[in-house]
PDB file of C-alpha atoms in Angstrom:
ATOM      1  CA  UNK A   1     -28.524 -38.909 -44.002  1.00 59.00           C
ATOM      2  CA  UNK A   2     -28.097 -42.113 -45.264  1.00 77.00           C
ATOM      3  CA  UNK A   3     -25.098 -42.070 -46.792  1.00 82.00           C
ATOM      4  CA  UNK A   4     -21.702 -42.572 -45.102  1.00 84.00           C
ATOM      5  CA  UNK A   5     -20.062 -39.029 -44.538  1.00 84.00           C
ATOM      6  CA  UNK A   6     -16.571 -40.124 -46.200  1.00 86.00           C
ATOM      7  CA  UNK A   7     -18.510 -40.823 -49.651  1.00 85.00           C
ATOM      8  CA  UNK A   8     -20.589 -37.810 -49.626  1.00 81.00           C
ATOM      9  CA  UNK A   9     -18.220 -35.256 -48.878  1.00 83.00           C
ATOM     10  CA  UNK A  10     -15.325 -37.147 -51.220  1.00 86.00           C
ATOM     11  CA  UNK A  11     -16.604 -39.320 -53.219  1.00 88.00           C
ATOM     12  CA  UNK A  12     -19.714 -38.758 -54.953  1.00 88.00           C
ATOM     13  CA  UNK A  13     -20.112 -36.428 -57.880  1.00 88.00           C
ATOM     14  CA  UNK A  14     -22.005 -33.534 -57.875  1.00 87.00           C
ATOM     15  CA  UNK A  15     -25.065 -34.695 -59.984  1.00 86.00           C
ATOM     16  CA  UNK A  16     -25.374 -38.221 -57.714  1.00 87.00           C
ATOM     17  CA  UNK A  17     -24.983 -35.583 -54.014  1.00 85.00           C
ATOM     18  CA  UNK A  18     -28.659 -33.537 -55.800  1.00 85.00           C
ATOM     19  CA  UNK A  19     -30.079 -36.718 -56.679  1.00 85.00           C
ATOM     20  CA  UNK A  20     -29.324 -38.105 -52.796  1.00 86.00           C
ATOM     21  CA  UNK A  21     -30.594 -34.381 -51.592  1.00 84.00           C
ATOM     22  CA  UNK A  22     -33.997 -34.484 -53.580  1.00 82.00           C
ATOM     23  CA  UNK A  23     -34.947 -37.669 -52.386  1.00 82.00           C
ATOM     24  CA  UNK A  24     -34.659 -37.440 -49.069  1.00 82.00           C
ATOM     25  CA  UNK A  25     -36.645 -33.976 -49.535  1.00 78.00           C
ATOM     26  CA  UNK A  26     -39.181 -35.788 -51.206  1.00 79.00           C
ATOM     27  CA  UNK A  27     -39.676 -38.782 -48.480  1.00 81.00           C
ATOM     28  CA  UNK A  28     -40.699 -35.558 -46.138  1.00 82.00           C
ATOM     29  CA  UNK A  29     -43.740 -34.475 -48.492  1.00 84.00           C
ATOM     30  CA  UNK A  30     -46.266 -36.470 -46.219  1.00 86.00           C
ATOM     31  CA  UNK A  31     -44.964 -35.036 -42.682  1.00 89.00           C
ATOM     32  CA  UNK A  32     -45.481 -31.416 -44.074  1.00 89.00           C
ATOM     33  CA  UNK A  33     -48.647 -32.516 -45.411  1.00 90.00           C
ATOM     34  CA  UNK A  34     -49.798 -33.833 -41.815  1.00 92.00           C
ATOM     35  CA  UNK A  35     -48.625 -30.330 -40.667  1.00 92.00           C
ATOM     36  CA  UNK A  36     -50.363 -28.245 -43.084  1.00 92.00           C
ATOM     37  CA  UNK A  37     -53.297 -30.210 -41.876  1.00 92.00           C
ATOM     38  CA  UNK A  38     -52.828 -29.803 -38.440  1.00 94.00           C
ATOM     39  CA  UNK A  39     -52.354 -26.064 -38.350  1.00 92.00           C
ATOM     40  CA  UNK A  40     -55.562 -25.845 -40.731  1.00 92.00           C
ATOM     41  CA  UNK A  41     -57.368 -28.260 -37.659  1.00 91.00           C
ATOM     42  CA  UNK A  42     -56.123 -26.052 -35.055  1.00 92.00           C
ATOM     43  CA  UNK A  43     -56.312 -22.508 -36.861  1.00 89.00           C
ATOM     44  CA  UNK A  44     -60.413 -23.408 -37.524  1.00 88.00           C
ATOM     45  CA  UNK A  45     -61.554 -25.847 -34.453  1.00 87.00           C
ATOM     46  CA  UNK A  46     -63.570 -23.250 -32.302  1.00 84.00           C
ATOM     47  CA  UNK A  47     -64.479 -20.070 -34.957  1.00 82.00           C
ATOM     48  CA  UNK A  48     -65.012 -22.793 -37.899  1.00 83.00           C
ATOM     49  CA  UNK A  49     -64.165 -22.056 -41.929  1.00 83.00           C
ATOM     50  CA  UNK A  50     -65.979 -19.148 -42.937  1.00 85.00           C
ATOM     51  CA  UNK A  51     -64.267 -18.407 -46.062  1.00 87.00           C
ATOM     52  CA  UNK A  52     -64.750 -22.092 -47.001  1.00 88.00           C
ATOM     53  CA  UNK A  53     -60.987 -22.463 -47.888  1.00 90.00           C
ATOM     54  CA  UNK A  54     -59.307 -25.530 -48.381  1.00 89.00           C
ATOM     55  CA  UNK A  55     -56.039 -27.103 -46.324  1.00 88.00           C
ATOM     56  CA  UNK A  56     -53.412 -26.128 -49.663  1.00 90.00           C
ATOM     57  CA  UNK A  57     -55.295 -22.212 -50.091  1.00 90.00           C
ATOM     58  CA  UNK A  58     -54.325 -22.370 -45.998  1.00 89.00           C
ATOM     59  CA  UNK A  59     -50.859 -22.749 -46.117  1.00 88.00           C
ATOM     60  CA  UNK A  60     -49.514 -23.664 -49.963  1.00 89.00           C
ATOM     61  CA  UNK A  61     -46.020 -25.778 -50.377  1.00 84.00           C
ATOM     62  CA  UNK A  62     -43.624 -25.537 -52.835  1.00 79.00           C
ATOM     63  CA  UNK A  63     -44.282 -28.559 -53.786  1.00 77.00           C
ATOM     64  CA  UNK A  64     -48.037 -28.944 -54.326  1.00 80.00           C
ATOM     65  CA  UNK A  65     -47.708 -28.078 -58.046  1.00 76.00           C
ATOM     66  CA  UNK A  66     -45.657 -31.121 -58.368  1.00 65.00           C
ATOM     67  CA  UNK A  67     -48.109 -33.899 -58.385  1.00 60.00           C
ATOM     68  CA  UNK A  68     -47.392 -36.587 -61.469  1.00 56.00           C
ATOM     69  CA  UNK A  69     -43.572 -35.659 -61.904  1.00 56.00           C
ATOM     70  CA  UNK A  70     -41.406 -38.694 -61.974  1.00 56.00           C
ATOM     71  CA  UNK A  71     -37.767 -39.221 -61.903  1.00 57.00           C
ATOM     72  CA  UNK A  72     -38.078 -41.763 -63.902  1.00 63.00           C
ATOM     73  CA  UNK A  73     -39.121 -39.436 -67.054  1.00 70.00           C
ATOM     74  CA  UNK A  74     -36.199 -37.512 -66.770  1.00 71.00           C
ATOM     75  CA  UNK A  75     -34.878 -36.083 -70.372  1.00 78.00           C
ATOM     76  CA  UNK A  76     -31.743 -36.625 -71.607  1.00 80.00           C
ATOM     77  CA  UNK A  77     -31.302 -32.459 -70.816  1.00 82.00           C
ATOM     78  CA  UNK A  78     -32.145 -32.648 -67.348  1.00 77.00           C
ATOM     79  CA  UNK A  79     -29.968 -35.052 -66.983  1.00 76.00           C
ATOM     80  CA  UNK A  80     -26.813 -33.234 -68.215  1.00 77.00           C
ATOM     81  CA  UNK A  81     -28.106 -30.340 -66.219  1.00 77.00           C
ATOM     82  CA  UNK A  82     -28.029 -32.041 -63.197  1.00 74.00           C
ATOM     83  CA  UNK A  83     -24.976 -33.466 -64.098  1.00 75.00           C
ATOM     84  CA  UNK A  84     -23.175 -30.060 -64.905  1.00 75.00           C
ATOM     85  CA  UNK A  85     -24.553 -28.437 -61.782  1.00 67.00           C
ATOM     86  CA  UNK A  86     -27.051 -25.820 -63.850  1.00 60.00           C
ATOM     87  CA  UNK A  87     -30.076 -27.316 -62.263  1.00 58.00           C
ATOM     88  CA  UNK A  88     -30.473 -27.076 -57.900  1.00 55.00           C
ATOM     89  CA  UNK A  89     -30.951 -29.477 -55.303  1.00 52.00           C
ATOM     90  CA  UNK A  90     -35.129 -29.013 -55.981  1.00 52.00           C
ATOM     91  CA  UNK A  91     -35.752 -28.388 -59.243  1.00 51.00           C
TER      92      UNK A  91
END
């Protein structure tokens, strides 16, 4: 993952383990993208797009409503959420 084993199963707190989680989640966004692509390529290449439907109707991701959310703009709450274990790995 990244991160020595040692430190992540003994060292590092909870809220710093969801942190390391989410953002190696997130640096997978464009390979499921690529997929979601290919499967619409493949699914439509010889009877075409009747319905006129677009890639995301195809096959939606959890995470296409997340466009625009930064870690950076994280609240003071969500902070002590993460921190006390309340929120998950993906919220």
């Amino acid at each position: 993952m990244g991160v020595p084993r040692r430190d992540y199963l003994y060292l590092m707190p909870y809220w710093e383990i969801v942190l390391t989680v989410r953002g190696y989640y997130r640096r997978n966004i464009l390979q499921y993208e690529l997929q979601r692509i290919q499967a619409f390529s493949a699914a439509f290449a010889f009877g075409g797009n009747k319905n006129n439907i677009s890639p995301r109707d195809f096959i939606p991701l959890p995470f296409d409503d997340d466009e625009g959310t930064d870690d950076e703009n994280l609240t003071d709450e969500a902070i002590n959420g993460i921190k006390t274990g309340l929120m998950g790995p993906f919220a």
